[in-house]
Amino acid sequence: MQRSRLNNAVRLAILAAPVALAGLSTSAMAQEETAKVERIEVTGSRIKRIGELAPTPITVISGDAIVSAGVVNVGDLLHKMPNTLVGLSPETSNNTVFASGLNNTDLRGLGSSRTLVLVNGRRFVAGAPGSSAVDLNNIPTAIVERVEITTGGASAVYGSDAIAGVVNIITKKSYDGITVDVSTTQPTQSGGEEEYASITFGSEAGKASFITNLSWARQKQISYMDRDYLRDAPIVIRNPRVGADDFDPKTEPNAVFEGLYGRQVLAAYDKTGTFVVGGKRYNFSDSGQLKQMGLGQALPANPNGRVDYLGGEGYDFAENQFLRTPLDRINFFTSMNYDINDNHAFTAEFTYSKSDAYGESSPAFMTFGVFGDNALLPQAARDLILSTANVDNPNGRVNMGYLASDFGNRRYSQDRTLARLALGLEGYIGDYSYEVYATSGHVQADTEWYGEMFEQRFYDAVDSIVVGGEVVCRSEAARANGCLPLDIFGRGIYDQAAYNWVSTDAMRRSSIQQHVIGASVSGELFELPAGGLAGALTAEYRKEKADTLPDPAMRDGLLFNNQSAPLAGEFDVSEVAAEISVPLLADLPFADTLTFESAFRWMDYSTSGNDTAWKIGVNWAVNDELRVRVNRSKSVRAPNIGELYNPPGQTFRSITDWCASSRANALPEKYADNIRANCAAQGIPTTFEPSEDWFSSTRPGFIVGNTDLKNEVAKDITIGFVYTPDFIENLSLTVDYWKFDIDNMINSFTGTALVTLCYQSDSLDNPYCPLIERDPETKEIVNYFEKPVNSAVSRTSGFDIEANYRIDTELGNFGFRLISTYLQERMYNSTGRPDDEVINTGEVLRPKWKHRWTTDYTYDGFSAALTMTHRSATVLSNTWSPNVNNYNDVPSYTTFDLTTRYNVTDNLQVRAGVLNMFDRNPPRQPGVFAEGAAFDVIGRRLTAGVKYDF
């Protein structure tokens, strides 16, 4: 029978590693002769099926495979899959402030917001306010039965956000016994250590069953000082030949990397303060005495004239950078099932998760004026600064650069708590299966800043004079407000009370709520000559809400480098979907089966209105060896709360006003006519020229959400086959071609770009001009709004290849698995204009080839797996030209992991392994040496674990 052969082959592969999803287990297949036949639901379809291969390409990761990989987070393994990119991870989020420590996956590299993450086929609450991306930290790995990934558009089945596909995490439904699991991961260099502990218990007694898990995980921070390849980083310098008489700017690079490694230091900031007088740079000893600054080896000047140094005093980049966010997690999960009778069951799931992470960056760095009469300065410094006095600077004044190391690094903690309840009633009514469910999720995400400073208070406190023989703050208003002199011209010599007046902590509280109710029914509608026509009908209502409340000092912009406004937004959506599977042919030559698949969804959003999604496909079993599938679909993504309702936040940009008369002879030839016509259409005379004051400063504007956003629309196609040849037993090969075309993608532009795009457009009827305001009298640009707009388009295509083969011998069982993705094309156009098309294919984050090859061996109670992860050579940028730099090429990159397990007894299992066993660091060249989204930045690490079943 052809179905059983295909299912057996694919089922065999599932046991080993991620492969195309198959149908039922052997025991379920045996039930086909009984009155009640079990049907299962696979990701990508709501129709419960018997023994069928999935109608769309699916990759499966078993929970056992996650443990075997030596990781304790679902995200850690998803990030290594060839068909995904890292959305956010602890290795990439240290400097993202509100998002540090988050773990998001990104199918096809189309963005985390275009990847829908489900738990048991139901939506899961987002991880950050305003976003739709799920934080995988909230899913305990111990209860994962398997992870099903479908990378075709799935909006017709699941709704918004499924443009790139769906990650469906299937949890264990019951458990009988108690299991304790502990493990540790220790890098061979300090930093990045991990610990994990888990207890799982449950019971399968009578009509009721349950599984409960409590787990704890900790990963420690990695700073640049913890890794030799980061401490001595590659250094880019300006080509010393720039400016030479024979320098050719068309062929010779401006920036060069000549194998120079070391600690790059910026001399403009120092831990005791630094300034320049007479061409010499000074700072202070720890005790507060003036001295000439100890500079390292001077590097060639940057294009802006700045000179950095190799070593020496100042702002040491390695000392003040951090790579991996430390993260602590506690996860609690419980699932209960109660069989009301043979046909109906009640289910309940509760998830509680608490994670603590913190981001860390350098101390505050400030530039401020210091006068020669500053009472906190030693006499030698006062005399030196007073020597700069002149008519324009009668009291003497220098610019001081200060790195506030005495007050610690800037740190912001992330305290996230998630609670989610999912209730369901499922079963059969006659020949039809049904499910009614409700979920409610809440996330409290609080961010706290430690060691913050009131910026103006700091400037007042360090500017001190002598009044009546007493050192006081220069500003009378500041003195009246409690200002005390703060001596920073040394190390640890400041008065604590003075620092207390300057310092503060700040907090932003935020919350996310998600409520979903839904129902679905599935079954065979009637019999056709080739089999039963099956269908599914789904209805769902969802409401989401998010809000943030920053500290008053943050709202008022009083803190150093941190200003934030409150956010409040919500939406709801009602959806109805239908799906059918129509058998067209059966038991014919070259057509064992031919099935037509289709789905349609109608959505009504309170924000973006009505929309539809659809899918059509064909599954063709040519014979018992070959199955072909073709799918075409339209998917949509509704704008999320952040894109719609982000509060106004002020920004400043340098603006080029293309309507200024001084630009008349410098207009780009291609757009000159458009610019003149658009300026005239706004009533701007050809003699218009902004004021000198307008030119001399950056212009203020606002970053803000846009409630007029429309849905993104994607058209995708997948064509593939599954081949299980008769002449090679236990071999399966899956190949799928995929292509995604996305229009109306949501994108944001800076104020500078908005002005350019507005006037270069064919007319004023474009998305950019309405975001610019001019004074009706002076015609000067007085405001702009950096709002997201539906302007971008994207085109992505490629191939997925999965091959699985097993050999069973007297010496043990061997398995071989290859998962590969070939990226044929990745085009992104931020505006939709032909001139703005950018090809990202083959750049660092999007190599043409990515492979994951696993060889496993099992004998009695012992098993081992050797996994190779490979990415092909890339470039930093496809728009590179020889005059840019000399280091565009990035070599290929391969790592190996070896993990083992041994069942000492029926109850005791021990694990050991080495990850990145050859200690492959990222390529040691600029632009990639610390790229955690593409390379293993942790280095070689040893893993060990113990599991005991009671």
PDB file of C-alpha atoms in Angstrom, residues 87-291:
ATOM      1  CA  GLY A  87      15.210  37.555  15.270  1.00  0.00           C
ATOM      2  CA  LEU A  88      16.506  38.524  18.698  1.00  0.00           C
ATOM      3  CA  SER A  89      18.623  36.436  21.043  1.00  0.00           C
ATOM      4  CA  PRO A  90      20.748  37.034  24.135  1.00  0.00           C
ATOM      5  CA  GLU A  91      23.731  37.193  21.744  1.00  0.00           C
ATOM      6  CA  THR A  92      22.202  40.066  19.737  1.00  0.00           C
ATOM      7  CA  SER A  93      20.026  42.050  22.148  1.00  0.00           C
ATOM      8  CA  ASN A  94      22.399  43.494  24.764  1.00  0.00           C
ATOM      9  CA  ASN A  95      22.023  47.052  23.460  1.00  0.00           C
ATOM     10  CA  THR A  96      18.338  46.938  22.519  1.00  0.00           C
ATOM     11  CA  VAL A  97      17.309  48.428  25.917  1.00  0.00           C
ATOM     12  CA  PHE A  98      13.674  47.285  26.163  1.00  0.00           C
ATOM     13  CA  ALA A  99      14.285  43.990  24.303  1.00  0.00           C
ATOM     14  CA  SER A 100      17.464  42.667  25.911  1.00  0.00           C
ATOM     15  CA  GLY A 101      17.278  38.935  26.567  1.00  0.00           C
ATOM     16  CA  LEU A 102      14.352  38.255  24.223  1.00  0.00           C
ATOM     17  CA  ASN A 103      14.457  35.139  22.038  1.00  0.00           C
ATOM     18  CA  ASN A 104      12.554  35.511  18.738  1.00  0.00           C
ATOM     19  CA  THR A 105      12.847  33.378  15.638  1.00  0.00           C
ATOM     20  CA  ASP A 106      12.734  34.709  12.075  1.00  0.00           C
ATOM     21  CA  LEU A 107      11.660  32.306   9.335  1.00  0.00           C
ATOM     22  CA  ARG A 108      13.193  33.036   5.927  1.00  0.00           C
ATOM     23  CA  GLY A 109      14.701  36.251   7.293  1.00  0.00           C
ATOM     24  CA  LEU A 110      11.453  38.099   6.616  1.00  0.00           C
ATOM     25  CA  GLY A 111      11.261  39.462  10.163  1.00  0.00           C
ATOM     26  CA  SER A 112      10.094  38.056  13.497  1.00  0.00           C
ATOM     27  CA  SER A 113       6.813  39.931  13.135  1.00  0.00           C
ATOM     28  CA  ARG A 114       6.095  37.839  10.025  1.00  0.00           C
ATOM     29  CA  THR A 115       6.632  34.511  11.817  1.00  0.00           C
ATOM     30  CA  LEU A 116       3.634  33.194  13.741  1.00  0.00           C
ATOM     31  CA  VAL A 117       4.463  31.124  16.833  1.00  0.00           C
ATOM     32  CA  LEU A 118       1.713  28.834  18.155  1.00  0.00           C
ATOM     33  CA  VAL A 119       1.540  26.520  21.146  1.00  0.00           C
ATOM     34  CA  ASN A 120      -0.601  23.457  20.434  1.00  0.00           C
ATOM     35  CA  GLY A 121      -2.072  25.224  17.429  1.00  0.00           C
ATOM     36  CA  ARG A 122      -3.159  28.287  19.406  1.00  0.00           C
ATOM     37  CA  ARG A 123      -1.764  31.792  19.520  1.00  0.00           C
ATOM     38  CA  PHE A 124       0.658  32.738  22.261  1.00  0.00           C
ATOM     39  CA  VAL A 125       1.020  36.179  23.819  1.00  0.00           C
ATOM     40  CA  ALA A 126       3.840  38.400  22.509  1.00  0.00           C
ATOM     41  CA  GLY A 127       7.046  38.982  24.439  1.00  0.00           C
ATOM     42  CA  ALA A 128       7.401  42.767  24.201  1.00  0.00           C
ATOM     43  CA  PRO A 129       4.798  45.571  24.276  1.00  0.00           C
ATOM     44  CA  GLY A 130       3.801  46.752  20.834  1.00  0.00           C
ATOM     45  CA  SER A 131       5.287  43.684  19.118  1.00  0.00           C
ATOM     46  CA  SER A 132       3.647  40.498  17.861  1.00  0.00           C
ATOM     47  CA  ALA A 133       6.780  38.311  18.156  1.00  0.00           C
ATOM     48  CA  VAL A 134       6.654  35.523  20.757  1.00  0.00           C
ATOM     49  CA  ASP A 135       9.484  35.220  23.300  1.00  0.00           C
ATOM     50  CA  LEU A 136      10.651  31.596  23.156  1.00  0.00           C
ATOM     51  CA  ASN A 137      12.122  31.947  26.653  1.00  0.00           C
ATOM     52  CA  ASN A 138       8.586  31.355  27.922  1.00  0.00           C
ATOM     53  CA  ILE A 139       8.407  27.789  26.543  1.00  0.00           C
ATOM     54  CA  PRO A 140       9.997  25.166  28.867  1.00  0.00           C
ATOM     55  CA  THR A 141      11.899  22.638  26.762  1.00  0.00           C
ATOM     56  CA  ALA A 142      11.123  19.704  29.059  1.00  0.00           C
ATOM     57  CA  ILE A 143       7.441  19.654  28.012  1.00  0.00           C
ATOM     58  CA  VAL A 144       8.079  19.994  24.251  1.00  0.00           C
ATOM     59  CA  GLU A 145       6.914  16.913  22.368  1.00  0.00           C
ATOM     60  CA  ARG A 146       7.976  18.336  19.017  1.00  0.00           C
ATOM     61  CA  VAL A 147       8.222  21.590  17.085  1.00  0.00           C
ATOM     62  CA  GLU A 148       6.555  21.725  13.663  1.00  0.00           C
ATOM     63  CA  ILE A 149       7.732  24.405  11.260  1.00  0.00           C
ATOM     64  CA  THR A 150       5.916  25.226   8.056  1.00  0.00           C
ATOM     65  CA  THR A 151       7.644  27.872   5.982  1.00  0.00           C
ATOM     66  CA  GLY A 152       4.916  28.645   3.478  1.00  0.00           C
ATOM     67  CA  GLY A 153       2.422  31.465   3.930  1.00  0.00           C
ATOM     68  CA  ALA A 154      -0.276  30.240   6.302  1.00  0.00           C
ATOM     69  CA  SER A 155      -2.584  33.195   6.890  1.00  0.00           C
ATOM     70  CA  ALA A 156      -5.527  31.376   5.311  1.00  0.00           C
ATOM     71  CA  VAL A 157      -5.308  28.782   8.081  1.00  0.00           C
ATOM     72  CA  TYR A 158      -4.022  30.818  11.050  1.00  0.00           C
ATOM     73  CA  GLY A 159      -4.506  34.526  10.300  1.00  0.00           C
ATOM     74  CA  SER A 160      -2.138  37.471  10.495  1.00  0.00           C
ATOM     75  CA  ASP A 161       1.637  37.241  11.105  1.00  0.00           C
ATOM     76  CA  ALA A 162       1.995  33.897   9.259  1.00  0.00           C
ATOM     77  CA  ILE A 163       3.481  35.449   6.111  1.00  0.00           C
ATOM     78  CA  ALA A 164       6.806  33.596   6.404  1.00  0.00           C
ATOM     79  CA  GLY A 165       5.261  30.574   8.063  1.00  0.00           C
ATOM     80  CA  VAL A 166       4.364  29.030  11.387  1.00  0.00           C
ATOM     81  CA  VAL A 167       6.317  27.575  14.293  1.00  0.00           C
ATOM     82  CA  ASN A 168       3.924  25.304  16.170  1.00  0.00           C
ATOM     83  CA  ILE A 169       5.238  24.023  19.500  1.00  0.00           C
ATOM     84  CA  ILE A 170       3.430  20.837  20.472  1.00  0.00           C
ATOM     85  CA  THR A 171       3.612  20.017  24.177  1.00  0.00           C
ATOM     86  CA  LYS A 172       3.353  16.690  25.945  1.00  0.00           C
ATOM     87  CA  LYS A 173      -0.223  16.049  27.013  1.00  0.00           C
ATOM     88  CA  SER A 174       0.398  13.642  29.867  1.00  0.00           C
ATOM     89  CA  TYR A 175       3.137  11.919  31.838  1.00  0.00           C
ATOM     90  CA  ASP A 176       3.300   9.071  34.324  1.00  0.00           C
ATOM     91  CA  GLY A 177       6.057   9.398  36.889  1.00  0.00           C
ATOM     92  CA  ILE A 178       8.644  11.895  38.070  1.00  0.00           C
ATOM     93  CA  THR A 179      11.785  12.990  36.204  1.00  0.00           C
ATOM     94  CA  VAL A 180      14.556  15.222  37.474  1.00  0.00           C
ATOM     95  CA  ASP A 181      17.008  16.686  34.964  1.00  0.00           C
ATOM     96  CA  VAL A 182      20.038  18.884  35.655  1.00  0.00           C
ATOM     97  CA  SER A 183      22.741  20.054  33.277  1.00  0.00           C
ATOM     98  CA  THR A 184      25.560  22.536  32.932  1.00  0.00           C
ATOM     99  CA  THR A 185      27.444  24.129  30.060  1.00  0.00           C
ATOM    100  CA  GLN A 186      30.936  25.478  30.654  1.00  0.00           C
ATOM    101  CA  PRO A 187      32.804  27.466  27.959  1.00  0.00           C
ATOM    102  CA  THR A 188      36.556  26.980  27.869  1.00  0.00           C
ATOM    103  CA  GLN A 189      36.939  30.744  28.297  1.00  0.00           C
ATOM    104  CA  SER A 190      35.234  32.577  31.158  1.00  0.00           C
ATOM    105  CA  GLY A 191      31.779  34.036  30.658  1.00  0.00           C
ATOM    106  CA  GLY A 192      28.657  32.525  29.130  1.00  0.00           C
ATOM    107  CA  GLU A 193      28.290  29.634  31.596  1.00  0.00           C
ATOM    108  CA  GLU A 194      24.862  27.973  31.730  1.00  0.00           C
ATOM    109  CA  GLU A 195      23.011  25.944  34.365  1.00  0.00           C
ATOM    110  CA  TYR A 196      19.684  24.149  34.084  1.00  0.00           C
ATOM    111  CA  ALA A 197      17.427  22.186  36.425  1.00  0.00           C
ATOM    112  CA  SER A 198      14.019  20.699  35.758  1.00  0.00           C
ATOM    113  CA  ILE A 199      11.465  18.480  37.472  1.00  0.00           C
ATOM    114  CA  THR A 200       8.620  16.933  35.498  1.00  0.00           C
ATOM    115  CA  PHE A 201       5.864  14.865  37.047  1.00  0.00           C
ATOM    116  CA  GLY A 202       2.453  13.623  36.040  1.00  0.00           C
ATOM    117  CA  SER A 203      -0.093  10.845  36.189  1.00  0.00           C
ATOM    118  CA  GLU A 204      -2.255   8.875  33.786  1.00  0.00           C
ATOM    119  CA  ALA A 205      -4.970   7.493  36.048  1.00  0.00           C
ATOM    120  CA  GLY A 206      -8.457   6.707  34.778  1.00  0.00           C
ATOM    121  CA  LYS A 207     -10.153   9.475  32.843  1.00  0.00           C
ATOM    122  CA  ALA A 208      -7.757  12.193  33.994  1.00  0.00           C
ATOM    123  CA  SER A 209      -4.150  12.778  33.137  1.00  0.00           C
ATOM    124  CA  PHE A 210      -1.759  15.635  33.688  1.00  0.00           C
ATOM    125  CA  ILE A 211       1.818  16.771  33.239  1.00  0.00           C
ATOM    126  CA  THR A 212       3.544  19.468  35.267  1.00  0.00           C
ATOM    127  CA  ASN A 213       7.005  20.909  34.845  1.00  0.00           C
ATOM    128  CA  LEU A 214       9.039  23.376  36.832  1.00  0.00           C
ATOM    129  CA  SER A 215      12.373  24.423  35.350  1.00  0.00           C
ATOM    130  CA  TRP A 216      15.096  26.951  36.025  1.00  0.00           C
ATOM    131  CA  ALA A 217      17.800  28.112  33.641  1.00  0.00           C
ATOM    132  CA  ARG A 218      20.623  30.611  33.940  1.00  0.00           C
ATOM    133  CA  GLN A 219      23.081  31.896  31.372  1.00  0.00           C
ATOM    134  CA  LYS A 220      25.819  34.297  32.307  1.00  0.00           C
ATOM    135  CA  GLN A 221      27.117  37.390  30.594  1.00  0.00           C
ATOM    136  CA  ILE A 222      29.912  37.593  28.044  1.00  0.00           C
ATOM    137  CA  SER A 223      31.854  40.831  27.776  1.00  0.00           C
ATOM    138  CA  TYR A 224      34.454  41.669  25.185  1.00  0.00           C
ATOM    139  CA  MET A 225      37.061  41.249  27.934  1.00  0.00           C
ATOM    140  CA  ASP A 226      36.019  37.596  28.361  1.00  0.00           C
ATOM    141  CA  ARG A 227      37.141  36.528  24.873  1.00  0.00           C
ATOM    142  CA  ASP A 228      40.620  36.873  23.417  1.00  0.00           C
ATOM    143  CA  TYR A 229      39.284  37.417  19.903  1.00  0.00           C
ATOM    144  CA  LEU A 230      37.161  40.319  21.182  1.00  0.00           C
ATOM    145  CA  ARG A 231      39.761  41.891  23.434  1.00  0.00           C
ATOM    146  CA  ASP A 232      42.185  42.118  20.534  1.00  0.00           C
ATOM    147  CA  ALA A 233      39.667  43.077  17.881  1.00  0.00           C
ATOM    148  CA  PRO A 234      40.391  43.833  14.225  1.00  0.00           C
ATOM    149  CA  ILE A 235      41.022  47.524  13.691  1.00  0.00           C
ATOM    150  CA  VAL A 236      40.034  49.429  10.579  1.00  0.00           C
ATOM    151  CA  ILE A 237      42.073  52.498   9.706  1.00  0.00           C
ATOM    152  CA  ARG A 238      41.797  55.168   7.094  1.00  0.00           C
ATOM    153  CA  ASN A 239      44.010  54.333   4.152  1.00  0.00           C
ATOM    154  CA  PRO A 240      47.233  56.328   4.728  1.00  0.00           C
ATOM    155  CA  ARG A 241      47.412  56.924   0.981  1.00  0.00           C
ATOM    156  CA  VAL A 242      44.239  59.002   0.960  1.00  0.00           C
ATOM    157  CA  GLY A 243      45.254  62.492  -0.109  1.00  0.00           C
ATOM    158  CA  ALA A 244      48.451  61.397  -1.838  1.00  0.00           C
ATOM    159  CA  ASP A 245      49.102  62.894  -5.265  1.00  0.00           C
ATOM    160  CA  ASP A 246      48.832  59.505  -6.982  1.00  0.00           C
ATOM    161  CA  PHE A 247      45.836  58.248  -4.927  1.00  0.00           C
ATOM    162  CA  ASP A 248      43.053  56.976  -7.197  1.00  0.00           C
ATOM    163  CA  PRO A 249      39.697  57.280  -5.304  1.00  0.00           C
ATOM    164  CA  LYS A 250      37.972  55.066  -7.882  1.00  0.00           C
ATOM    165  CA  THR A 251      40.100  51.983  -7.319  1.00  0.00           C
ATOM    166  CA  GLU A 252      41.870  52.392  -3.981  1.00  0.00           C
ATOM    167  CA  PRO A 253      39.991  51.828  -0.716  1.00  0.00           C
ATOM    168  CA  ASN A 254      39.368  54.646   1.746  1.00  0.00           C
ATOM    169  CA  ALA A 255      39.242  52.238   4.694  1.00  0.00           C
ATOM    170  CA  VAL A 256      41.655  49.331   5.059  1.00  0.00           C
ATOM    171  CA  PHE A 257      42.170  46.369   7.334  1.00  0.00           C
ATOM    172  CA  GLU A 258      45.768  45.241   7.308  1.00  0.00           C
ATOM    173  CA  GLY A 259      45.665  42.529   9.971  1.00  0.00           C
ATOM    174  CA  LEU A 260      45.975  45.033  12.806  1.00  0.00           C
ATOM    175  CA  TYR A 261      44.461  43.742  16.077  1.00  0.00           C
ATOM    176  CA  GLY A 262      44.377  45.289  19.515  1.00  0.00           C
ATOM    177  CA  ARG A 263      42.566  47.487  22.025  1.00  0.00           C
ATOM    178  CA  GLN A 264      41.264  50.511  20.174  1.00  0.00           C
ATOM    179  CA  VAL A 265      41.003  53.550  22.438  1.00  0.00           C
ATOM    180  CA  LEU A 266      39.113  56.803  21.935  1.00  0.00           C
ATOM    181  CA  ALA A 267      41.107  59.529  23.652  1.00  0.00           C
ATOM    182  CA  ALA A 268      38.315  62.119  23.668  1.00  0.00           C
ATOM    183  CA  TYR A 269      36.830  60.614  26.879  1.00  0.00           C
ATOM    184  CA  ASP A 270      38.645  59.559  30.031  1.00  0.00           C
ATOM    185  CA  LYS A 271      37.731  58.233  33.471  1.00  0.00           C
ATOM    186  CA  THR A 272      39.105  61.393  35.119  1.00  0.00           C
ATOM    187  CA  GLY A 273      38.203  63.856  32.392  1.00  0.00           C
ATOM    188  CA  THR A 274      40.411  64.971  29.507  1.00  0.00           C
ATOM    189  CA  PHE A 275      40.971  68.189  27.576  1.00  0.00           C
ATOM    190  CA  VAL A 276      43.367  69.674  25.045  1.00  0.00           C
ATOM    191  CA  VAL A 277      45.418  72.839  25.407  1.00  0.00           C
ATOM    192  CA  GLY A 278      48.186  73.885  23.066  1.00  0.00           C
ATOM    193  CA  GLY A 279      47.918  70.713  21.039  1.00  0.00           C
ATOM    194  CA  LYS A 280      48.582  68.515  24.074  1.00  0.00           C
ATOM    195  CA  ARG A 281      46.005  66.255  25.753  1.00  0.00           C
ATOM    196  CA  TYR A 282      45.754  66.222  29.549  1.00  0.00           C
ATOM    197  CA  ASN A 283      43.902  64.223  32.168  1.00  0.00           C
ATOM    198  CA  PHE A 284      44.219  63.652  35.921  1.00  0.00           C
ATOM    199  CA  SER A 285      45.843  61.079  38.153  1.00  0.00           C
ATOM    200  CA  ASP A 286      43.661  58.972  40.419  1.00  0.00           C
ATOM    201  CA  SER A 287      44.399  61.397  43.250  1.00  0.00           C
ATOM    202  CA  GLY A 288      43.321  64.361  41.135  1.00  0.00           C
ATOM    203  CA  GLN A 289      46.624  65.859  39.930  1.00  0.00           C
ATOM    204  CA  LEU A 290      46.979  67.245  36.405  1.00  0.00           C
ATOM    205  CA  LYS A 291      49.126  65.192  34.060  1.00  0.00           C
TER     206      LYS A 291
END
